[in-house]
PDB file of C-alpha atoms in Angstrom:
ATOM      1  CA  UNK A  23      16.580 127.612 109.502  1.00 74.00           C
ATOM      2  CA  UNK A  24      18.898 124.784 107.557  1.00 83.00           C
ATOM      3  CA  UNK A  25      20.166 121.468 108.926  1.00 91.00           C
ATOM      4  CA  UNK A  26      23.671 122.385 108.068  1.00 95.00           C
ATOM      5  CA  UNK A  27      25.060 125.685 107.177  1.00 94.00           C
ATOM      6  CA  UNK A  28      28.083 126.147 105.584  1.00 94.00           C
ATOM      7  CA  UNK A  29      29.719 129.689 104.368  1.00 86.00           C
ATOM      8  CA  UNK A  30      30.010 129.441 100.831  1.00 82.00           C
ATOM      9  CA  UNK A  31      32.790 131.427 100.636  1.00 85.00           C
ATOM     10  CA  UNK A  32      34.798 131.651  97.606  1.00 92.00           C
ATOM     11  CA  UNK A  33      37.405 131.744  99.680  1.00 95.00           C
ATOM     12  CA  UNK A  34      41.257 132.482  98.414  1.00 96.00           C
ATOM     13  CA  UNK A  35      44.549 131.323  99.794  1.00 96.00           C
ATOM     14  CA  UNK A  36      47.792 131.716  98.353  1.00 97.00           C
ATOM     15  CA  UNK A  37      49.697 128.454  98.294  1.00 97.00           C
ATOM     16  CA  UNK A  38      51.000 126.862 101.312  1.00 97.00           C
ATOM     17  CA  UNK A  39      48.934 128.519 103.832  1.00 97.00           C
ATOM     18  CA  UNK A  40      46.313 126.738 105.772  1.00 97.00           C
ATOM     19  CA  UNK A  41      43.088 126.427 105.328  1.00 97.00           C
ATOM     20  CA  UNK A  42      40.357 126.074 107.534  1.00 96.00           C
ATOM     21  CA  UNK A  43      36.740 125.335 106.150  1.00 97.00           C
ATOM     22  CA  UNK A  44      34.013 125.088 108.791  1.00 96.00           C
ATOM     23  CA  UNK A  45      30.469 123.842 108.982  1.00 97.00           C
ATOM     24  CA  UNK A  46      27.990 124.064 111.600  1.00 97.00           C
ATOM     25  CA  UNK A  47      25.174 122.307 112.743  1.00 96.00           C
ATOM     26  CA  UNK A  48      21.493 121.885 114.169  1.00 95.00           C
ATOM     27  CA  UNK A  49      20.265 118.449 114.172  1.00 93.00           C
ATOM     28  CA  UNK A  50      21.631 116.291 117.431  1.00 92.00           C
ATOM     29  CA  UNK A  51      20.887 113.067 115.361  1.00 92.00           C
ATOM     30  CA  UNK A  52      24.031 113.689 113.501  1.00 92.00           C
ATOM     31  CA  UNK A  53      26.931 111.203 114.535  1.00 91.00           C
ATOM     32  CA  UNK A  54      28.319 110.606 110.849  1.00 91.00           C
ATOM     33  CA  UNK A  55      30.298 113.028 109.491  1.00 94.00           C
ATOM     34  CA  UNK A  56      32.350 113.347 106.185  1.00 94.00           C
ATOM     35  CA  UNK A  57      34.059 116.055 104.150  1.00 96.00           C
ATOM     36  CA  UNK A  58      33.883 115.870 100.523  1.00 96.00           C
ATOM     37  CA  UNK A  59      35.877 117.612  97.754  1.00 97.00           C
ATOM     38  CA  UNK A  60      34.326 118.586  94.099  1.00 95.00           C
ATOM     39  CA  UNK A  61      36.211 119.585  91.405  1.00 95.00           C
ATOM     40  CA  UNK A  62      34.183 121.452  88.852  1.00 91.00           C
ATOM     41  CA  UNK A  63      32.038 119.483  86.490  1.00 89.00           C
ATOM     42  CA  UNK A  64      33.008 116.342  88.905  1.00 92.00           C
ATOM     43  CA  UNK A  65      30.578 114.582  91.590  1.00 93.00           C
ATOM     44  CA  UNK A  66      32.130 114.420  94.875  1.00 95.00           C
ATOM     45  CA  UNK A  67      34.709 112.513  95.909  1.00 94.00           C
ATOM     46  CA  UNK A  68      35.169 111.186  99.873  1.00 92.00           C
ATOM     47  CA  UNK A  69      37.929 113.333 101.893  1.00 94.00           C
ATOM     48  CA  UNK A  70      37.240 111.660 105.184  1.00 91.00           C
ATOM     49  CA  UNK A  71      35.058 110.252 107.859  1.00 88.00           C
ATOM     50  CA  UNK A  72      35.237 110.968 111.390  1.00 89.00           C
ATOM     51  CA  UNK A  73      32.507 109.564 114.192  1.00 84.00           C
ATOM     52  CA  UNK A  74      33.585 110.806 117.324  1.00 77.00           C
ATOM     53  CA  UNK A  75      34.176 114.172 118.726  1.00 83.00           C
ATOM     54  CA  UNK A  76      38.279 114.976 118.175  1.00 86.00           C
ATOM     55  CA  UNK A  77      40.603 114.844 115.574  1.00 90.00           C
ATOM     56  CA  UNK A  78      41.538 112.681 112.533  1.00 91.00           C
ATOM     57  CA  UNK A  79      44.355 113.217 110.750  1.00 93.00           C
ATOM     58  CA  UNK A  80      45.528 111.643 107.426  1.00 93.00           C
ATOM     59  CA  UNK A  81      48.509 113.316 105.450  1.00 95.00           C
ATOM     60  CA  UNK A  82      47.807 116.970 105.220  1.00 97.00           C
ATOM     61  CA  UNK A  83      44.183 117.214 106.071  1.00 97.00           C
ATOM     62  CA  UNK A  84      42.247 117.025 109.753  1.00 97.00           C
ATOM     63  CA  UNK A  85      38.928 116.542 110.214  1.00 96.00           C
ATOM     64  CA  UNK A  86      37.992 118.094 113.528  1.00 95.00           C
ATOM     65  CA  UNK A  87      34.114 117.654 115.498  1.00 95.00           C
ATOM     66  CA  UNK A  88      32.760 119.380 118.542  1.00 94.00           C
ATOM     67  CA  UNK A  89      29.954 117.285 119.282  1.00 92.00           C
ATOM     68  CA  UNK A  90      28.976 119.987 122.112  1.00 92.00           C
ATOM     69  CA  UNK A  91      29.192 123.366 119.645  1.00 94.00           C
ATOM     70  CA  UNK A  92      27.580 121.252 116.369  1.00 94.00           C
ATOM     71  CA  UNK A  93      30.933 122.529 114.705  1.00 95.00           C
ATOM     72  CA  UNK A  94      32.690 120.559 112.129  1.00 96.00           C
ATOM     73  CA  UNK A  95      36.329 121.736 110.613  1.00 96.00           C
ATOM     74  CA  UNK A  96      38.391 120.308 108.246  1.00 97.00           C
ATOM     75  CA  UNK A  97      42.678 121.812 107.903  1.00 97.00           C
ATOM     76  CA  UNK A  98      43.815 121.758 104.977  1.00 97.00           C
ATOM     77  CA  UNK A  99      48.059 122.239 105.514  1.00 97.00           C
ATOM     78  CA  UNK A 100      50.739 123.183 102.994  1.00 97.00           C
ATOM     79  CA  UNK A 101      47.267 123.909 100.240  1.00 97.00           C
ATOM     80  CA  UNK A 102      48.675 123.946  96.818  1.00 97.00           C
ATOM     81  CA  UNK A 103      46.903 124.521  93.796  1.00 97.00           C
ATOM     82  CA  UNK A 104      45.585 121.127  92.853  1.00 97.00           C
ATOM     83  CA  UNK A 105      43.339 121.829  96.111  1.00 97.00           C
ATOM     84  CA  UNK A 106      41.380 123.820  94.794  1.00 97.00           C
ATOM     85  CA  UNK A 107      37.588 122.790  94.465  1.00 97.00           C
ATOM     86  CA  UNK A 108      34.266 123.015  96.645  1.00 96.00           C
ATOM     87  CA  UNK A 109      34.106 121.327  99.952  1.00 97.00           C
ATOM     88  CA  UNK A 110      30.982 119.897 100.856  1.00 97.00           C
ATOM     89  CA  UNK A 111      30.718 118.738 104.496  1.00 97.00           C
ATOM     90  CA  UNK A 112      28.283 116.070 105.030  1.00 95.00           C
ATOM     91  CA  UNK A 113      26.543 114.574 107.711  1.00 94.00           C
ATOM     92  CA  UNK A 114      24.641 111.307 108.792  1.00 92.00           C
ATOM     93  CA  UNK A 115      22.522 110.135 112.269  1.00 90.00           C
ATOM     94  CA  UNK A 116      24.075 106.424 111.371  1.00 83.00           C
ATOM     95  CA  UNK A 117      26.181 104.642 109.398  1.00 72.00           C
ATOM     96  CA  UNK A 118      26.718 106.462 106.539  1.00 67.00           C
ATOM     97  CA  UNK A 119      27.043 104.134 103.578  1.00 74.00           C
ATOM     98  CA  UNK A 120      23.233 103.423 102.723  1.00 79.00           C
ATOM     99  CA  UNK A 121      22.119 106.235 104.913  1.00 83.00           C
ATOM    100  CA  UNK A 122      20.532 109.311 103.487  1.00 88.00           C
ATOM    101  CA  UNK A 123      23.433 112.437 103.807  1.00 91.00           C
ATOM    102  CA  UNK A 124      22.746 115.894 104.359  1.00 94.00           C
ATOM    103  CA  UNK A 125      24.818 118.424 102.748  1.00 95.00           C
ATOM    104  CA  UNK A 126      26.299 121.806 103.673  1.00 95.00           C
ATOM    105  CA  UNK A 127      26.044 123.950 100.474  1.00 94.00           C
ATOM    106  CA  UNK A 128      29.598 123.785  99.819  1.00 95.00           C
ATOM    107  CA  UNK A 129      32.972 125.974 100.347  1.00 96.00           C
ATOM    108  CA  UNK A 130      34.895 127.241  96.692  1.00 95.00           C
ATOM    109  CA  UNK A 131      38.070 127.479  97.426  1.00 96.00           C
ATOM    110  CA  UNK A 132      40.914 128.481  95.359  1.00 97.00           C
ATOM    111  CA  UNK A 133      44.558 128.050  96.369  1.00 97.00           C
ATOM    112  CA  UNK A 134      46.627 130.567  94.561  1.00 97.00           C
ATOM    113  CA  UNK A 135      50.289 130.150  93.303  1.00 95.00           C
TER     114      UNK A 135
ATOM    115  CA  UNK B  18      35.201 101.352  96.066  1.00 80.00           C
ATOM    116  CA  UNK B  19      32.510 101.477  93.402  1.00 88.00           C
ATOM    117  CA  UNK B  20      33.017 103.143  89.540  1.00 93.00           C
ATOM    118  CA  UNK B  21      29.806 104.594  88.450  1.00 96.00           C
ATOM    119  CA  UNK B  22      29.086 106.247  85.375  1.00 96.00           C
ATOM    120  CA  UNK B  23      26.025 108.453  84.648  1.00 97.00           C
ATOM    121  CA  UNK B  24      24.388 108.528  80.872  1.00 97.00           C
ATOM    122  CA  UNK B  25      23.623 111.843  79.678  1.00 97.00           C
ATOM    123  CA  UNK B  26      26.664 114.467  80.699  1.00 97.00           C
ATOM    124  CA  UNK B  27      24.429 116.989  80.537  1.00 97.00           C
ATOM    125  CA  UNK B  28      21.230 117.592  77.853  1.00 97.00           C
ATOM    126  CA  UNK B  29      19.577 120.880  77.592  1.00 98.00           C
ATOM    127  CA  UNK B  30      15.706 120.297  76.842  1.00 97.00           C
ATOM    128  CA  UNK B  31      12.565 122.021  76.196  1.00 97.00           C
ATOM    129  CA  UNK B  32       9.804 123.618  78.558  1.00 97.00           C
ATOM    130  CA  UNK B  33       7.343 120.235  79.272  1.00 97.00           C
ATOM    131  CA  UNK B  34       9.379 117.286  78.008  1.00 97.00           C
ATOM    132  CA  UNK B  35      11.067 114.364  79.977  1.00 98.00           C
ATOM    133  CA  UNK B  36      14.794 113.469  80.361  1.00 98.00           C
ATOM    134  CA  UNK B  37      15.783 109.625  81.233  1.00 98.00           C
ATOM    135  CA  UNK B  38      19.454 109.729  83.723  1.00 98.00           C
ATOM    136  CA  UNK B  39      20.759 106.465  83.711  1.00 98.00           C
ATOM    137  CA  UNK B  40      23.154 105.284  86.106  1.00 97.00           C
ATOM    138  CA  UNK B  41      25.751 102.406  85.839  1.00 97.00           C
ATOM    139  CA  UNK B  42      27.236 100.823  88.654  1.00 97.00           C
ATOM    140  CA  UNK B  43      30.749  98.145  88.327  1.00 96.00           C
ATOM    141  CA  UNK B  44      29.520  96.590  91.775  1.00 93.00           C
ATOM    142  CA  UNK B  45      26.496  95.212  93.442  1.00 93.00           C
ATOM    143  CA  UNK B  46      25.075  97.748  95.476  1.00 92.00           C
ATOM    144  CA  UNK B  47      21.325  97.412  97.387  1.00 88.00           C
ATOM    145  CA  UNK B  48      21.062 101.107  97.569  1.00 89.00           C
ATOM    146  CA  UNK B  49      21.257 103.464  95.363  1.00 94.00           C
ATOM    147  CA  UNK B  50      20.523 107.167  95.331  1.00 95.00           C
ATOM    148  CA  UNK B  51      19.529 110.118  93.533  1.00 97.00           C
ATOM    149  CA  UNK B  52      20.174 113.741  94.463  1.00 97.00           C
ATOM    150  CA  UNK B  53      19.611 117.373  92.893  1.00 97.00           C
ATOM    151  CA  UNK B  54      22.568 119.912  92.889  1.00 95.00           C
ATOM    152  CA  UNK B  55      21.504 123.610  92.319  1.00 92.00           C
ATOM    153  CA  UNK B  56      23.430 126.725  91.521  1.00 86.00           C
ATOM    154  CA  UNK B  57      24.090 127.750  95.344  1.00 83.00           C
ATOM    155  CA  UNK B  58      22.719 125.273  97.050  1.00 88.00           C
ATOM    156  CA  UNK B  59      23.701 121.896  99.083  1.00 90.00           C
ATOM    157  CA  UNK B  60      23.491 118.735  97.294  1.00 94.00           C
ATOM    158  CA  UNK B  61      19.099 117.022  97.974  1.00 95.00           C
ATOM    159  CA  UNK B  62      18.248 114.042  98.226  1.00 95.00           C
ATOM    160  CA  UNK B  63      15.308 113.040  95.826  1.00 97.00           C
ATOM    161  CA  UNK B  64      14.805 109.684  95.797  1.00 96.00           C
ATOM    162  CA  UNK B  65      16.599 106.341  97.493  1.00 94.00           C
ATOM    163  CA  UNK B  66      15.847 103.379  95.158  1.00 93.00           C
ATOM    164  CA  UNK B  67      16.249  99.991  96.480  1.00 87.00           C
ATOM    165  CA  UNK B  68      16.168  96.937  93.763  1.00 83.00           C
ATOM    166  CA  UNK B  69      12.601  94.865  94.010  1.00 80.00           C
ATOM    167  CA  UNK B  70      11.152  97.952  95.423  1.00 82.00           C
ATOM    168  CA  UNK B  71       9.497 101.551  95.050  1.00 87.00           C
ATOM    169  CA  UNK B  72      11.679 103.955  95.368  1.00 92.00           C
ATOM    170  CA  UNK B  73      11.522 106.085  98.822  1.00 94.00           C
ATOM    171  CA  UNK B  74      11.241 109.717  98.281  1.00 96.00           C
ATOM    172  CA  UNK B  75      12.017 112.848 100.651  1.00 95.00           C
ATOM    173  CA  UNK B  76       9.684 115.842 100.870  1.00 94.00           C
ATOM    174  CA  UNK B  77       9.032 118.220  98.691  1.00 94.00           C
ATOM    175  CA  UNK B  78       9.738 115.374  96.193  1.00 97.00           C
ATOM    176  CA  UNK B  79       6.969 112.829  94.044  1.00 96.00           C
ATOM    177  CA  UNK B  80       7.095 110.042  91.711  1.00 96.00           C
ATOM    178  CA  UNK B  81       4.781 111.617  89.197  1.00 97.00           C
ATOM    179  CA  UNK B  82       7.666 114.427  88.720  1.00 97.00           C
ATOM    180  CA  UNK B  83      10.715 112.046  89.409  1.00 97.00           C
ATOM    181  CA  UNK B  84       9.820 108.715  88.664  1.00 96.00           C
ATOM    182  CA  UNK B  85      12.783 106.310  89.145  1.00 96.00           C
ATOM    183  CA  UNK B  86      13.259 102.597  88.303  1.00 94.00           C
ATOM    184  CA  UNK B  87      15.672  99.969  90.002  1.00 93.00           C
ATOM    185  CA  UNK B  88      15.562  96.796  87.144  1.00 91.00           C
ATOM    186  CA  UNK B  89      18.703  95.072  89.169  1.00 92.00           C
ATOM    187  CA  UNK B  90      21.487  95.844  91.241  1.00 93.00           C
ATOM    188  CA  UNK B  91      23.810  97.517  88.663  1.00 95.00           C
ATOM    189  CA  UNK B  92      21.584 100.143  86.795  1.00 95.00           C
ATOM    190  CA  UNK B  93      19.116 102.694  87.656  1.00 96.00           C
ATOM    191  CA  UNK B  94      17.110 105.649  86.284  1.00 96.00           C
ATOM    192  CA  UNK B  95      15.520 108.636  87.224  1.00 97.00           C
ATOM    193  CA  UNK B  96      12.912 110.543  85.092  1.00 98.00           C
ATOM    194  CA  UNK B  97      12.999 114.888  85.482  1.00 98.00           C
ATOM    195  CA  UNK B  98       9.225 114.683  83.850  1.00 98.00           C
ATOM    196  CA  UNK B  99       7.397 117.683  82.356  1.00 97.00           C
ATOM    197  CA  UNK B 100      10.441 120.027  83.051  1.00 97.00           C
ATOM    198  CA  UNK B 101      10.685 123.680  83.518  1.00 97.00           C
ATOM    199  CA  UNK B 102      13.410 126.121  83.660  1.00 96.00           C
ATOM    200  CA  UNK B 103      13.077 125.679  87.909  1.00 95.00           C
ATOM    201  CA  UNK B 104      14.472 121.656  86.926  1.00 97.00           C
ATOM    202  CA  UNK B 105      17.635 122.678  85.440  1.00 96.00           C
ATOM    203  CA  UNK B 106      20.631 121.047  87.690  1.00 97.00           C
ATOM    204  CA  UNK B 107      22.819 118.863  88.207  1.00 97.00           C
ATOM    205  CA  UNK B 108      21.344 115.379  89.220  1.00 98.00           C
ATOM    206  CA  UNK B 109      23.693 113.177  91.120  1.00 97.00           C
ATOM    207  CA  UNK B 110      23.431 109.335  91.612  1.00 97.00           C
ATOM    208  CA  UNK B 111      25.147 107.729  94.642  1.00 96.00           C
ATOM    209  CA  UNK B 112      25.742 104.186  95.881  1.00 94.00           C
ATOM    210  CA  UNK B 113      26.687 103.431  99.610  1.00 88.00           C
ATOM    211  CA  UNK B 114      29.140 100.094 100.020  1.00 86.00           C
ATOM    212  CA  UNK B 115      30.419  99.961 103.773  1.00 82.00           C
ATOM    213  CA  UNK B 116      30.566 103.307 104.774  1.00 79.00           C
ATOM    214  CA  UNK B 117      31.155 104.941 102.368  1.00 84.00           C
ATOM    215  CA  UNK B 118      29.140 106.554  99.593  1.00 89.00           C
ATOM    216  CA  UNK B 119      30.492 106.868  95.928  1.00 92.00           C
ATOM    217  CA  UNK B 120      28.800 109.719  93.526  1.00 95.00           C
ATOM    218  CA  UNK B 121      29.070 109.578  89.564  1.00 96.00           C
ATOM    219  CA  UNK B 122      29.886 113.007  87.988  1.00 96.00           C
ATOM    220  CA  UNK B 123      26.253 113.775  87.191  1.00 97.00           C
ATOM    221  CA  UNK B 124      24.166 114.895  84.750  1.00 97.00           C
ATOM    222  CA  UNK B 125      24.121 118.393  84.081  1.00 97.00           C
ATOM    223  CA  UNK B 126      20.440 119.903  82.608  1.00 97.00           C
ATOM    224  CA  UNK B 127      18.875 123.048  81.255  1.00 97.00           C
ATOM    225  CA  UNK B 128      16.152 123.514  80.570  1.00 97.00           C
ATOM    226  CA  UNK B 129      15.133 126.068  78.603  1.00 96.00           C
TER     227      UNK B 129
END
């Protein structure tokens, strides 16, 4: 069993829709949770990170963590064509700046104008 | 933040040859990481490189196949040795700064 599971998609939604992206994990040691966005032929860029269970909001993006269920989500409101990318969840046991990150496979998202 | 560049951006190589990938950062960092991103698979850590010490390899990756150098705090190289088609992948370096990990643009390697 993989430590982090993520539906690879692809996922296509119309512009303006709410997008929900999810990951599950099996390792209870994971305490820091991140979402990266990766455009085609680019490196991943950090969107958000969270530590505790609950919600964290940043503009149109909301990250949600449920440690009891080992489940994390990223919601994108008012989706735009520029949001079309692959979204990767990542996790680590401690402060993730200098820690190994464990990634999901990524969900490929397309926003249809 | 950090600006990371990688060279080459892409390459096509023959089986049995080696390729060295360079990673340059615009600021001094303690730790640099090398990841592999194979089609349809998650980013997988190959090794962690500290300046002045031997790289630490993850399970399934060995120094003879992926030798790493870290001569200073802004630069690292990863060599993919004795390549086979299974090594075709995107190779990414990353650096940790405070609570964030920044990634380079990647090197797209195709082995024929």
